[in-house]
Structure formats: C-alpha cells, structure tokens
PDB file of C-alpha atoms and ligand atoms in Angstrom:
ATOM      1  CA  MET B 155     122.177 194.932-100.939  1.00  0.00           C
ATOM      2  CA  PHE B 156     125.251 192.746-101.808  1.00  0.00           C
ATOM      3  CA  LYS B 157     128.340 192.086 -99.283  1.00  0.00           C
ATOM      4  CA  ILE B 158     130.241 190.922-101.923  1.00  0.00           C
ATOM      5  CA  LYS B 159     131.285 193.493-104.851  1.00  0.00           C
ATOM      6  CA  PRO B 160     128.915 192.325-107.523  1.00  0.00           C
ATOM      7  CA  LYS B 161     130.187 191.357-110.578  1.00  0.00           C
ATOM      8  CA  CYS B 162     128.461 189.262-113.711  1.00  0.00           C
ATOM      9  CA  SER B 163     129.447 186.040-114.011  1.00  0.00           C
ATOM     10  CA  ILE B 164     130.080 185.857-118.092  1.00  0.00           C
ATOM     11  CA  CYS B 165     131.867 188.914-118.539  1.00  0.00           C
ATOM     12  CA  GLU B 166     132.639 190.307-115.042  1.00  0.00           C
ATOM     13  CA  LYS B 167     131.645 193.266-115.166  1.00  0.00           C
ATOM     14  CA  GLU B 168     131.087 194.941-112.381  1.00  0.00           C
ATOM     15  CA  ILE B 169     127.355 195.718-111.930  1.00  0.00           C
ATOM     16  CA  LYS B 170     126.861 199.278-110.146  1.00  0.00           C
ATOM     17  CA  GLY B 171     123.883 200.679-108.530  1.00  0.00           C
ATOM     18  CA  ASN B 172     121.002 200.786-110.974  1.00  0.00           C
ATOM     19  CA  ASP B 173     122.186 198.571-113.745  1.00  0.00           C
ATOM     20  CA  VAL B 174     119.552 196.145-114.637  1.00  0.00           C
ATOM     21  CA  VAL B 175     120.732 192.236-113.492  1.00  0.00           C
ATOM     22  CA  PHE B 176     119.797 188.758-113.934  1.00  0.00           C
ATOM     23  CA  VAL B 177     119.924 185.907-111.377  1.00  0.00           C
ATOM     24  CA  LYS B 178     120.157 182.689-112.477  1.00  0.00           C
ATOM     25  CA  MET B 179     119.660 180.120-109.427  1.00  0.00           C
ATOM     26  CA  ASN B 180     118.045 177.336-108.231  1.00  0.00           C
ATOM     27  CA  TYR B 181     115.535 177.931-105.648  1.00  0.00           C
ATOM     28  CA  PRO B 182     115.743 177.050-102.168  1.00  0.00           C
ATOM     29  CA  LYS B 183     114.094 174.139-101.534  1.00  0.00           C
ATOM     30  CA  SER B 184     113.533 174.170 -97.810  1.00  0.00           C
ATOM     31  CA  ARG B 185     114.034 177.841 -96.942  1.00  0.00           C
ATOM     32  CA  GLY B 186     112.175 180.614 -96.224  1.00  0.00           C
ATOM     33  CA  MET B 187     112.139 183.891 -98.257  1.00  0.00           C
ATOM     34  CA  THR B 188     114.156 185.277 -95.719  1.00  0.00           C
ATOM     35  CA  GLU B 189     117.400 183.071 -96.460  1.00  0.00           C
ATOM     36  CA  ILE B 190     117.229 183.849-100.208  1.00  0.00           C
ATOM     37  CA  LYS B 191     119.609 186.909 -99.650  1.00  0.00           C
ATOM     38  CA  ALA B 192     122.117 185.072 -98.017  1.00  0.00           C
ATOM     39  CA  TYR B 193     121.602 181.835-100.681  1.00  0.00           C
ATOM     40  CA  LEU B 194     122.463 184.445-103.445  1.00  0.00           C
ATOM     41  CA  GLN B 195     125.629 185.504-102.333  1.00  0.00           C
ATOM     42  CA  ASN B 196     126.451 181.682-101.977  1.00  0.00           C
ATOM     43  CA  GLU B 197     124.574 180.015-105.040  1.00  0.00           C
ATOM     44  CA  GLY B 198     123.404 182.985-107.087  1.00  0.00           C
ATOM     45  CA  GLU B 199     124.813 183.899-110.518  1.00  0.00           C
ATOM     46  CA  ILE B 200     124.320 187.870-111.628  1.00  0.00           C
ATOM     47  CA  ILE B 201     124.543 188.385-115.244  1.00  0.00           C
ATOM     48  CA  CYS B 202     124.175 191.643-116.895  1.00  0.00           C
ATOM     49  CA  GLU B 203     121.876 193.104-118.871  1.00  0.00           C
ATOM     50  CA  ASP B 204     124.542 192.761-121.890  1.00  0.00           C
ATOM     51  CA  CYS B 205     124.780 189.159-121.450  1.00  0.00           C
ATOM     52  CA  SER B 206     121.495 188.653-120.389  1.00  0.00           C
ATOM     53  CA  GLN B 207     120.424 189.503-124.003  1.00  0.00           C
ATOM     54  CA  ILE B 208     122.754 187.683-125.968  1.00  0.00           C
ATOM     55  CA  LYS B 209     121.146 184.546-127.891  1.00  0.00           C
TER      56      LYS B 209
HETATM   57 ZN1   ZN K 547     128.536 190.531-118.475  1.00  0.00          ZN
END
C-alpha cells in the first residue's frame, strides 16, 4: 500500500496492517484519482486512531 513505512505524524507510532488511520491532506486540484497514492506519500499526514480521537 505504501512504499514508505507509514507512521502516525503526531505520535510517530508505526502503522500496522489493519490499523485504522486517518489521512489529512489537501485534495489535489488538478490531478486525477490515479495520482492520489503518489500524492499521499508526498503530502499526506497519516494520523493513527488514538491521535485522531484527541479533542
Ligand atoms: Zn498517533
């Protein structure tokens, strides 16, 4: 799924298979869905379930 090792951008916990994650990103303006994956690796912030629930 990801070439880079996915880590939570807040607590830096390593994301494992089947973990629920949230990705914070700006939706690309002029790119198609086929480039979302590459875009995520460059621009996306992965946030683990624990951190996403902090209010
Ligand atoms: Zn986290």
